[in-house]
mmCIF file of C-alpha atoms in Angstrom:
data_model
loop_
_atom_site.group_PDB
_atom_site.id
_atom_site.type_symbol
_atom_site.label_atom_id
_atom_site.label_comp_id
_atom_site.label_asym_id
_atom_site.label_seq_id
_atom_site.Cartn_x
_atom_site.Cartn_y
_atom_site.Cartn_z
ATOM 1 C CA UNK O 1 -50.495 -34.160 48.039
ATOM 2 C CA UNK O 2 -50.624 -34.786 51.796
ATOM 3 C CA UNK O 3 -47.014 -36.732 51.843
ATOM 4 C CA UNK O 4 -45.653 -33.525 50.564
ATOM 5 C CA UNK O 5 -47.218 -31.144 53.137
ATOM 6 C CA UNK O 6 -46.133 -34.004 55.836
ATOM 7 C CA UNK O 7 -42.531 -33.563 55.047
ATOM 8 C CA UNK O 8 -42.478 -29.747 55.425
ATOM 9 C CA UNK O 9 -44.392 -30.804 59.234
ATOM 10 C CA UNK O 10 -41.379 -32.959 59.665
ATOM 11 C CA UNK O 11 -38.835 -30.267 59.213
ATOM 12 C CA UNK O 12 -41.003 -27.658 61.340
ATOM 13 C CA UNK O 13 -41.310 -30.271 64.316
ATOM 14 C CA UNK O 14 -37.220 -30.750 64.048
ATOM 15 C CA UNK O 15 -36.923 -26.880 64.168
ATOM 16 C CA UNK O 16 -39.310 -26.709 66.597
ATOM 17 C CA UNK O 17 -37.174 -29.310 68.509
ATOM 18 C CA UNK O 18 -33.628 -27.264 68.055
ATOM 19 C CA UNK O 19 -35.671 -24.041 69.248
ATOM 20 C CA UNK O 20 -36.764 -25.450 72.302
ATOM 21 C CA UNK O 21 -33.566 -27.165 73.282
ATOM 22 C CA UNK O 22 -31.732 -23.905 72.690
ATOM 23 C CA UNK O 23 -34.190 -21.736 74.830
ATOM 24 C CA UNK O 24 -34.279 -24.213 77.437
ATOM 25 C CA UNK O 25 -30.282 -24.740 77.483
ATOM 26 C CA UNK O 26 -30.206 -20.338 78.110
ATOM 27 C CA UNK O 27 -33.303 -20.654 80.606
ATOM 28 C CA UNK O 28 -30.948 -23.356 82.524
ATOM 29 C CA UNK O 29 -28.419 -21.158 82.420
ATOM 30 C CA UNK O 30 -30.007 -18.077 83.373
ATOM 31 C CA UNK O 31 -31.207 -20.001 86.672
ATOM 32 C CA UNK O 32 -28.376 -21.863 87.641
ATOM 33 C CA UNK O 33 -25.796 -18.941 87.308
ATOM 34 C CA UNK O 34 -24.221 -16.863 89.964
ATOM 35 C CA UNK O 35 -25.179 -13.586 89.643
ATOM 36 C CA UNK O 36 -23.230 -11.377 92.022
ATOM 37 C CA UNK O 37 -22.138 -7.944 90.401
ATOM 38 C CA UNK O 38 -20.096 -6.089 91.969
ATOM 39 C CA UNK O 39 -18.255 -2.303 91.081
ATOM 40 C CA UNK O 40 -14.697 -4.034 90.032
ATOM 41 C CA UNK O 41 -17.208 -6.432 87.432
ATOM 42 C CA UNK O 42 -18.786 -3.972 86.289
ATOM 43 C CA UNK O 43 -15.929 -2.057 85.243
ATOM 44 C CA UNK O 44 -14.771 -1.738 81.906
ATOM 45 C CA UNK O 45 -11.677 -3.703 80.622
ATOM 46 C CA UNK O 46 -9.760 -4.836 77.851
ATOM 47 C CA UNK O 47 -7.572 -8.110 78.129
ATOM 48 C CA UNK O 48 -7.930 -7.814 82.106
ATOM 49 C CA UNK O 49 -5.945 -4.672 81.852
ATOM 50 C CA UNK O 50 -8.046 -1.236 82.538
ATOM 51 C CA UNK O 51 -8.466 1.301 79.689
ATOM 52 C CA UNK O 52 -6.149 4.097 79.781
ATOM 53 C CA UNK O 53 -6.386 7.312 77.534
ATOM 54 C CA UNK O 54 -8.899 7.625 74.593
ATOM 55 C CA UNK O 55 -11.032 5.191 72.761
ATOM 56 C CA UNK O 56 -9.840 6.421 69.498
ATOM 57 C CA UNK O 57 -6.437 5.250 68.389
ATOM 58 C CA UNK O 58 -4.684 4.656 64.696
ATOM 59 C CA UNK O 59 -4.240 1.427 63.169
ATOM 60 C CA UNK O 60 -2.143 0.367 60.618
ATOM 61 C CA UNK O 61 -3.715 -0.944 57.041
ATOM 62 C CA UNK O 62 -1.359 -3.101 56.915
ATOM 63 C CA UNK O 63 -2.771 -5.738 59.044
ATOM 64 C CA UNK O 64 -5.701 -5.410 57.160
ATOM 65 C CA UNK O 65 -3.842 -6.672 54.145
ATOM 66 C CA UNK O 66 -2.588 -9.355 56.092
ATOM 67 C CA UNK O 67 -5.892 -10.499 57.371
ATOM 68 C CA UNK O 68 -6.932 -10.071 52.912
ATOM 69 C CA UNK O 69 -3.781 -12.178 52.339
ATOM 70 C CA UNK O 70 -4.836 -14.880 54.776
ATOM 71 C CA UNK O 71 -8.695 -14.852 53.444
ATOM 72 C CA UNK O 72 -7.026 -15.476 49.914
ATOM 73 C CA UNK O 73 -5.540 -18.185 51.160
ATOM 74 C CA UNK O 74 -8.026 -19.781 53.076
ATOM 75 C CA UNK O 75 -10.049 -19.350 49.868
ATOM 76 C CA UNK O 76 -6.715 -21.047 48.258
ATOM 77 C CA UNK O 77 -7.100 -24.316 50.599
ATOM 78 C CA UNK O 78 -11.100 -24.521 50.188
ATOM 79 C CA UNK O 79 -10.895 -25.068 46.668
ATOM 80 C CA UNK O 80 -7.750 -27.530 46.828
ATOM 81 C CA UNK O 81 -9.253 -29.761 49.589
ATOM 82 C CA UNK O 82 -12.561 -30.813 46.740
ATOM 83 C CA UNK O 83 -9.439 -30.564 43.956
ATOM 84 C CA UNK O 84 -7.495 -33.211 45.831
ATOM 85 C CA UNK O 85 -10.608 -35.519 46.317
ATOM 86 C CA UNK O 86 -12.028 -35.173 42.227
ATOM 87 C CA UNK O 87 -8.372 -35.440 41.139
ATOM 88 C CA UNK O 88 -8.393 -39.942 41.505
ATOM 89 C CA UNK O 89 -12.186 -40.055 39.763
ATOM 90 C CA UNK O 90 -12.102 -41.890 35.853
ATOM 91 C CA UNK O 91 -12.285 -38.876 33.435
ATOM 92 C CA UNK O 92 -10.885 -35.999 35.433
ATOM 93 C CA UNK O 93 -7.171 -36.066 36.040
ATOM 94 C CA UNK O 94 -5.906 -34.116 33.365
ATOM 95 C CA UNK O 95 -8.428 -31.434 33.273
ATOM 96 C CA UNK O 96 -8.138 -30.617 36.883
ATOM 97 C CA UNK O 97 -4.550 -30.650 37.120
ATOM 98 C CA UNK O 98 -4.908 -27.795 34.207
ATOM 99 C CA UNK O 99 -7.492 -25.945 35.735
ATOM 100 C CA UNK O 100 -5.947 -26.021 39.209
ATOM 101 C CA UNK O 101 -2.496 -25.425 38.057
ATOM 102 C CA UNK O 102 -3.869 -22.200 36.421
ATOM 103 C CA UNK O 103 -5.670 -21.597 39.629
ATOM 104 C CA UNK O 104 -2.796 -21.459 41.554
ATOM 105 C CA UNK O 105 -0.683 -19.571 38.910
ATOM 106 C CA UNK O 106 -3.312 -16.400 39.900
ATOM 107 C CA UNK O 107 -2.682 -17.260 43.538
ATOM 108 C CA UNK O 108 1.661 -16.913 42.998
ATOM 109 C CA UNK O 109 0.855 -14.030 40.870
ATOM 110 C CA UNK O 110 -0.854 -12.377 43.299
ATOM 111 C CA UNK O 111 1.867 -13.143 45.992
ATOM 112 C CA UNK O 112 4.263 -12.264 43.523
ATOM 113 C CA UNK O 113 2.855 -8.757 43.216
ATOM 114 C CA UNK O 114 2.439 -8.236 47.059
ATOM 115 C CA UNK O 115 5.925 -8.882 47.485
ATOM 116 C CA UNK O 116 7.031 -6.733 45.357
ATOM 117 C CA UNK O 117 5.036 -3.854 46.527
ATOM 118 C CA UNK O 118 6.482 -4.755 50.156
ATOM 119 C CA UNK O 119 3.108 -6.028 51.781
ATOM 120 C CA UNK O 120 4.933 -9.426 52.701
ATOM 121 C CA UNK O 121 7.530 -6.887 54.677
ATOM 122 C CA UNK O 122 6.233 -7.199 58.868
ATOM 123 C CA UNK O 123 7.820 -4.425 60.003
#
C-alpha cells in the first residue's frame, strides 16, 4: 500500500510546485511594478474613449445568434479534427464516413433553417 499513497505525494509536491511558482511570479510582479496612480488612470474608460451617456443601452439578439452559430461550428470542427485522424485506422473507414456524413447533414440542416429564417442576413 505505501507505493500507492507515494504517488498521490507525487502529484501534491507537483501542485505544490505550480502553486508556488504562480504566487511567486504575482509577488514579483507586485514588487517590481510601477505603481503611480494618478486622476486621468483612475478614470473610467472604454476602448481609451471616455463613457458618455448611460450605462444601459439595447443590443441586438442577433449577434447573439451569431456568436450560437459560431459555437456550433466550433463544435462542428472539434469533432471533425478526431474524425479526420480515426478515418485511415483498419476497421473504421466506412462507419465513420456514415456517421460523420450524417453528422454533418444536422449541421447543413441547421444552416439550412437559419437561412431561411434570415439569421445568416448581417444587416
Amino acid at each position: 500500500m505505501p507505493d500507492y499513497f507515494d504517488r498521490y505525494a507525487a502529484v501534491l509536491a507537483l501542485v505544490l510546485v505550480g502553486a508556488a511558482i504562480v504566487a511567486g511570479g504575482l509577488g514579483a510582479n507586485r514588487l517590481l511594478r510601477p505603481h503611480r496612480p494618478t486622476a486621468e488612470k483612475l478614470t473610467t474608460y472604454e476602448c481609451g474613449v471616455d463613457p458618455v451617456g448611460d450605462g444601459w443601452a439595447q443590443s441586438y439578439v442577433r449577434y447573439y445568434v451569431f456568436a450560437y452559430l459560431y459555437v456550433v461550428f466550433a463544435v462542428d470542427a472539434v469533432f471533425l479534427f478526431p474524425w479526420a485522424t480515426i478515418f485511415s485506422a483498419p476497421g473504421y473507414g466506412m462507419t465513420t464516413l456514415v456517421e460523420m456524413f450524417v453528422f454533418l447533414g444536422f449541421l447543413a440542416t441547421g444552416l439550412v433553417y437559419a437561412g431561411k429564417k434570415g439569421v445568416l442576413s448581417w444587416v
